[in-house]
Short mmCIF file of C-alpha atoms and ligand atoms in Angstrom, two decimals:
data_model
loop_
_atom_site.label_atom_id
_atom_site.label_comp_id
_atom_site.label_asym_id
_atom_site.label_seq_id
_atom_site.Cartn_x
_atom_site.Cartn_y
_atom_site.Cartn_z
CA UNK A 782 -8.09 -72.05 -13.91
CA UNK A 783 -10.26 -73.78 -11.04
CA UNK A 784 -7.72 -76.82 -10.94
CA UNK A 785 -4.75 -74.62 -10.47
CA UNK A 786 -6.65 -72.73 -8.05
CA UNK A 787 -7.40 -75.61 -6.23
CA UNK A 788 -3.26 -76.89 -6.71
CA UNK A 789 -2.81 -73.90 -5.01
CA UNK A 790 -4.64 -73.83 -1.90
CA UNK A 791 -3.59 -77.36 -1.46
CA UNK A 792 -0.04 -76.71 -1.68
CA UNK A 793 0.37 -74.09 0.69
CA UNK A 794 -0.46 -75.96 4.20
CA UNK A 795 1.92 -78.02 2.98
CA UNK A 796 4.45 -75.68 2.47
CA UNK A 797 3.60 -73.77 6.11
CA UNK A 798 3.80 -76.76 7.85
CA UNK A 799 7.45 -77.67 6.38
CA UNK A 800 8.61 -74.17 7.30
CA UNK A 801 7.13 -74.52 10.62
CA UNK A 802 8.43 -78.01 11.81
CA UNK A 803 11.99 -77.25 10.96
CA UNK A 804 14.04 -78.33 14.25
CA UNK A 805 17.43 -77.29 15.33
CA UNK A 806 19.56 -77.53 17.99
CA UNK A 807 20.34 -75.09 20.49
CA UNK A 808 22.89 -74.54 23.71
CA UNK A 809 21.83 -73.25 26.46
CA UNK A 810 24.72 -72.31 29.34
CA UNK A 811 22.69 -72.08 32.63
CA UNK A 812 25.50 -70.83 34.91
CA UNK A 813 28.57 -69.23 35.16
CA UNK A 814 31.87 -71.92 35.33
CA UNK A 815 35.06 -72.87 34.37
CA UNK A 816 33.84 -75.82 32.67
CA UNK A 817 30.65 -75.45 30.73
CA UNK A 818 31.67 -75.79 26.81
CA UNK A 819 30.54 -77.42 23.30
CA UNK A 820 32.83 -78.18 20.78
CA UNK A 821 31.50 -78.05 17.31
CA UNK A 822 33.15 -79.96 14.48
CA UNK A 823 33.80 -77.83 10.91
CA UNK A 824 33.43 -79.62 8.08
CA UNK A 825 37.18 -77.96 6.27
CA UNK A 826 39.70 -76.64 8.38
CA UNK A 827 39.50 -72.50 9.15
CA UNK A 828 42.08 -71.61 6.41
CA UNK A 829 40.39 -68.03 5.77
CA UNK A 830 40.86 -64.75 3.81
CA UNK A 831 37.38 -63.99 3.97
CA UNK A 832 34.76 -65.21 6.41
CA UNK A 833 30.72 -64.40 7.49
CA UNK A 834 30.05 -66.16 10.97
CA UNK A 835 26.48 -65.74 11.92
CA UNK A 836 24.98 -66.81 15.35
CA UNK A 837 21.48 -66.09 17.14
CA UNK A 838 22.29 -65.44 21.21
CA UNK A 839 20.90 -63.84 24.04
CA UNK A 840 22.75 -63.09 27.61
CA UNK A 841 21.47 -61.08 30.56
CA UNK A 842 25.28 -60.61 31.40
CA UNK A 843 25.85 -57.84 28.98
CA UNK A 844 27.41 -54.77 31.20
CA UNK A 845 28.84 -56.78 34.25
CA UNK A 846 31.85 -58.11 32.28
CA UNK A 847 33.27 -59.27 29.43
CA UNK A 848 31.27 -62.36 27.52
CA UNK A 849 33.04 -64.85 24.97
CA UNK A 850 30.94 -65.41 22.17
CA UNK A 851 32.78 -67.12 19.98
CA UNK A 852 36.46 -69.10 20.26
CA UNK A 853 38.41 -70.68 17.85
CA UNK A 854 42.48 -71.41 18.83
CA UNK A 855 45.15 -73.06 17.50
CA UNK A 856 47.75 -74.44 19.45
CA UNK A 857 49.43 -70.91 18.89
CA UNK A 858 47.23 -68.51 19.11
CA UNK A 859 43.11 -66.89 19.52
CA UNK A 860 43.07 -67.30 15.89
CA UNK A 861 39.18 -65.94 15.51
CA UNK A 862 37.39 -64.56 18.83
CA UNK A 863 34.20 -62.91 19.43
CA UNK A 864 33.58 -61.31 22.75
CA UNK A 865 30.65 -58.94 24.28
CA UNK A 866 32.85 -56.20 25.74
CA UNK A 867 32.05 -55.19 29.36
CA UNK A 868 30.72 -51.87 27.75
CA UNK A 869 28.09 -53.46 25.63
CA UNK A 870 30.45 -53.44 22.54
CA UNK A 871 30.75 -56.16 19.94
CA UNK A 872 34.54 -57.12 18.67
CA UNK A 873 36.14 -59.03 16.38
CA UNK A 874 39.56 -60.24 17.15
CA UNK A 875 42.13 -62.20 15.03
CA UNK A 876 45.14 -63.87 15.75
CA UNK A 877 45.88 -63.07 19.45
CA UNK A 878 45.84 -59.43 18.62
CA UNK A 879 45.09 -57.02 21.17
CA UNK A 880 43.14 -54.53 18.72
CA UNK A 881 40.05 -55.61 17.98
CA UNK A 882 37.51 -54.50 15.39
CA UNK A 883 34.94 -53.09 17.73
CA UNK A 884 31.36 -51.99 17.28
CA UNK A 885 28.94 -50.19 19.22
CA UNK A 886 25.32 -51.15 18.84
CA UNK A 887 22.27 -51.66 21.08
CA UNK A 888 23.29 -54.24 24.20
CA UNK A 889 22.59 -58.17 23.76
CA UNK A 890 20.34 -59.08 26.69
CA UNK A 891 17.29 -61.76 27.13
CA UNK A 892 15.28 -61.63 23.82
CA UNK A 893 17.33 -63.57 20.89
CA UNK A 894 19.70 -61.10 18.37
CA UNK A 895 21.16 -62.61 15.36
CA UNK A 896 24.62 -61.43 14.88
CA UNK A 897 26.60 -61.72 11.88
CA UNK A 898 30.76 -60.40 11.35
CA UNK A 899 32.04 -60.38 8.28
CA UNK A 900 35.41 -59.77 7.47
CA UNK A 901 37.62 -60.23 4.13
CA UNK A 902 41.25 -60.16 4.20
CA UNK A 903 41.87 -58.96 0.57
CA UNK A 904 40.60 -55.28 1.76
CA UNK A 905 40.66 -55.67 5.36
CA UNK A 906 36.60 -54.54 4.98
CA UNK A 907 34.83 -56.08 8.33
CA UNK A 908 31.38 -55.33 9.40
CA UNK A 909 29.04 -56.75 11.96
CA UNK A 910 24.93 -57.09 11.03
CA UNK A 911 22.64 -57.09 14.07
CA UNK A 912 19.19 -58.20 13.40
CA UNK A 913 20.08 -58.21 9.09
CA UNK A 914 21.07 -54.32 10.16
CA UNK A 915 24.62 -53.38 8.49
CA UNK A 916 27.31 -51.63 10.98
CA UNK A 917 29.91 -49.17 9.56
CA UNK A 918 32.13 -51.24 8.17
CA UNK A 919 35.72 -50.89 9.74
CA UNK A 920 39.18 -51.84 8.46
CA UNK A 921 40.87 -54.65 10.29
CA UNK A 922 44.18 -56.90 9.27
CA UNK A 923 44.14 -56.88 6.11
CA UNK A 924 46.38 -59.55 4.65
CA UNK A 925 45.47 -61.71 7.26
CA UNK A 926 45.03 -65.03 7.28
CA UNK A 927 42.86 -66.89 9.66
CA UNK A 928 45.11 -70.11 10.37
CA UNK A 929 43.92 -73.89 10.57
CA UNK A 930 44.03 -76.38 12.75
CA UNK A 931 42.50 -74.93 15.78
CA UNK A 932 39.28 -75.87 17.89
CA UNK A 933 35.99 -74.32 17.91
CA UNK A 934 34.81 -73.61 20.92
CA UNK A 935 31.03 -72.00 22.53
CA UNK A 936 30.58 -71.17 26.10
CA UNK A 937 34.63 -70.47 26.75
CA UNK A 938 37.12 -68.93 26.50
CA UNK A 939 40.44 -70.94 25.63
CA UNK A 940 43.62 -69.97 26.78
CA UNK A 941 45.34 -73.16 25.68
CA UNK A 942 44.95 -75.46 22.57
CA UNK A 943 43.45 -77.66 26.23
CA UNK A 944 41.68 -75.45 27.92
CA UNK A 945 42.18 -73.21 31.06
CA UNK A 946 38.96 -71.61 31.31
CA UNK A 947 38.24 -69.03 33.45
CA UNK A 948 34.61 -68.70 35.14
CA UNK A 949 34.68 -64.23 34.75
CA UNK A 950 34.77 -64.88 30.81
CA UNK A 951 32.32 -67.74 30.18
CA UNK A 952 29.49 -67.31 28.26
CA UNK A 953 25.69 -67.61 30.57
CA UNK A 954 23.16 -67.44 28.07
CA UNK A 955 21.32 -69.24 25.06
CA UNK A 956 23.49 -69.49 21.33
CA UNK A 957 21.93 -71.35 18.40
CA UNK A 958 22.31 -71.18 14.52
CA UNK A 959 26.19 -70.90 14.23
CA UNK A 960 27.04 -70.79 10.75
CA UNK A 961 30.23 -69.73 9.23
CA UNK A 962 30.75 -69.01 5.51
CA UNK A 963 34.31 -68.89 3.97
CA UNK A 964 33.14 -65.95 2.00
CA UNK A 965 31.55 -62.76 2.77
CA UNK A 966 27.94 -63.54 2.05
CA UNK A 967 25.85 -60.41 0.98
CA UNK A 968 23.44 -57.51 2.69
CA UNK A 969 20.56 -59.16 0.91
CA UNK A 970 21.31 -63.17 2.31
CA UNK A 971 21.91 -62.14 5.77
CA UNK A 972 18.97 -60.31 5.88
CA UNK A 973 17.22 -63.29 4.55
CA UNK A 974 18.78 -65.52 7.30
CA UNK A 975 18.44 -63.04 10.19
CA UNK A 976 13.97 -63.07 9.44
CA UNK A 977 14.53 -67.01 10.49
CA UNK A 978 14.36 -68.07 6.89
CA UNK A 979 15.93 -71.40 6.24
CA UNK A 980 18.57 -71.34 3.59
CA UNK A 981 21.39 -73.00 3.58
CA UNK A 982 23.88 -73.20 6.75
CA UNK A 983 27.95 -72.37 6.31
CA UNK A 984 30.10 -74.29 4.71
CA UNK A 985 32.93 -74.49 7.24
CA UNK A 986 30.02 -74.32 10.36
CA UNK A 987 26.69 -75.47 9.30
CA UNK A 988 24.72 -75.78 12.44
CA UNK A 989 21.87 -78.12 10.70
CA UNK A 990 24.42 -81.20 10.52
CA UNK A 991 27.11 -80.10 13.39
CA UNK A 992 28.41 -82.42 15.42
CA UNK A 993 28.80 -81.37 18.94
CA UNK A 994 31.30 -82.58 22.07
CA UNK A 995 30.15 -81.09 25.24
CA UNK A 996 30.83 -80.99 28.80
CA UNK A 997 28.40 -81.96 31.65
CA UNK A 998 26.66 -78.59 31.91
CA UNK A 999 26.03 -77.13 28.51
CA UNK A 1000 22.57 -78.19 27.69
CA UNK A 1001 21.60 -79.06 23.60
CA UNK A 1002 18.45 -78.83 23.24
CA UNK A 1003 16.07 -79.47 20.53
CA UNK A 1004 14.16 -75.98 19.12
CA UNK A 1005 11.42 -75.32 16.79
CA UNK A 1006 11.38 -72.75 14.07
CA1 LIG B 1708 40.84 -66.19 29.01
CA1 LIG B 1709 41.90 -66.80 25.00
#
């Protein structure tokens, strides 16, 4: 009994210390442009039915305009966009489409909010999770499917499979942990992931081994957990 006591108390600084010294990367946008942007790399293309993108940010823009959060386009079309509405809202939109799936919930602003959509095409079921907290879930193109062969953009908005940015829809703020699941992951996980707890990362996004391209502005930054 002693010895395994002693196992014990041995392991757990151990354990603490791994937990604490986990390092990720983070982008921080310090101004408004037209040409601040990371690219980040998926591992499969975003062929999707179903989807769970997760992302921690924090913006002191939120009711002066609208923010991009979140941009992935094809050569055709916003296939998958996330903006901050200049209301404060939170949307979801697919495919170009003018309707969005949009929620309202407490404003973004300086201190760090994990956000997670999820959205499955089979039922058109599509929720957002603020902080592990569960939105109404609303019904949004079901059917769909998200299309591949786009780019993934943070920071801006594209307009073209190029570019064309435009400086009144960039994103000024801090965004880290980007993870996106093709599957809608449950209440339980992202409540796990939005405490910080390290499990692990999407498996079309996974923001522990992303590669990033980014322009001259955009800062990556290294940030312990
Ligand atoms: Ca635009
Ligand atoms: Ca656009």
């Amino acid at each position: 009994m002693g010895f395994l006591c002693v196992l014990f108390l041995a392991a757990v600084p151990t354990a603490l210390a791994d937990t604490l010294s986990d390092t990720i990367k983070t982008l921080v946008f310090p101004s408004e442009t037209n040409s601040d942007y990371v690219e980040l790399t998926p591992l499969k293309p975003l062929n999707l039915r179903a989807f769970s993108l997760c992302m921690r940010v924090a913006t002191e823009l939120t009711g002066q305009r609208e923010i991009i959060l979140f941009a992935y386009r094809t050569p055709h079309a916003d296939e998958l966009n996330l903006w901050c509405e200049r209301d404060g809202r939170l949307s979801l939109y697919l495919s170009s489409s003018s309707e969005a799936a949009s929620f309202s919930v407490p404003q973004l602003g300086a201190l760090e909010t994990h956000l997670c959509f999820t959205w499955n095409s089979s039922t058109g079921a599509t929720a957002l999770f603020m902080n592990g907290k569960k939105s109404l879930t609303k019904i949004y193109k079901q059917g769909h499917t998200v299309r591949p062969d786009g780019k993934v953009v943070i920071g801006q908005d594209l307009d073209s499979y190029l570019g064309e940015y435009e400086a009144k829809q960039s994103f000024v703020g801090e965004i880290s942990d980007v993870n996106l699941w093709d599957s809608v992951l449950s209440d339980s996980t992202i409540k796990y992931l939005s405490s910080g707890i390290r499990i692990s990362g999407g498996n079309v996004l996974d923001w522990g081994s992303i590669e990033f391209k980014s322009s001259f502005g955009a800062k990556i930054l290294n940030r312990e957990l």
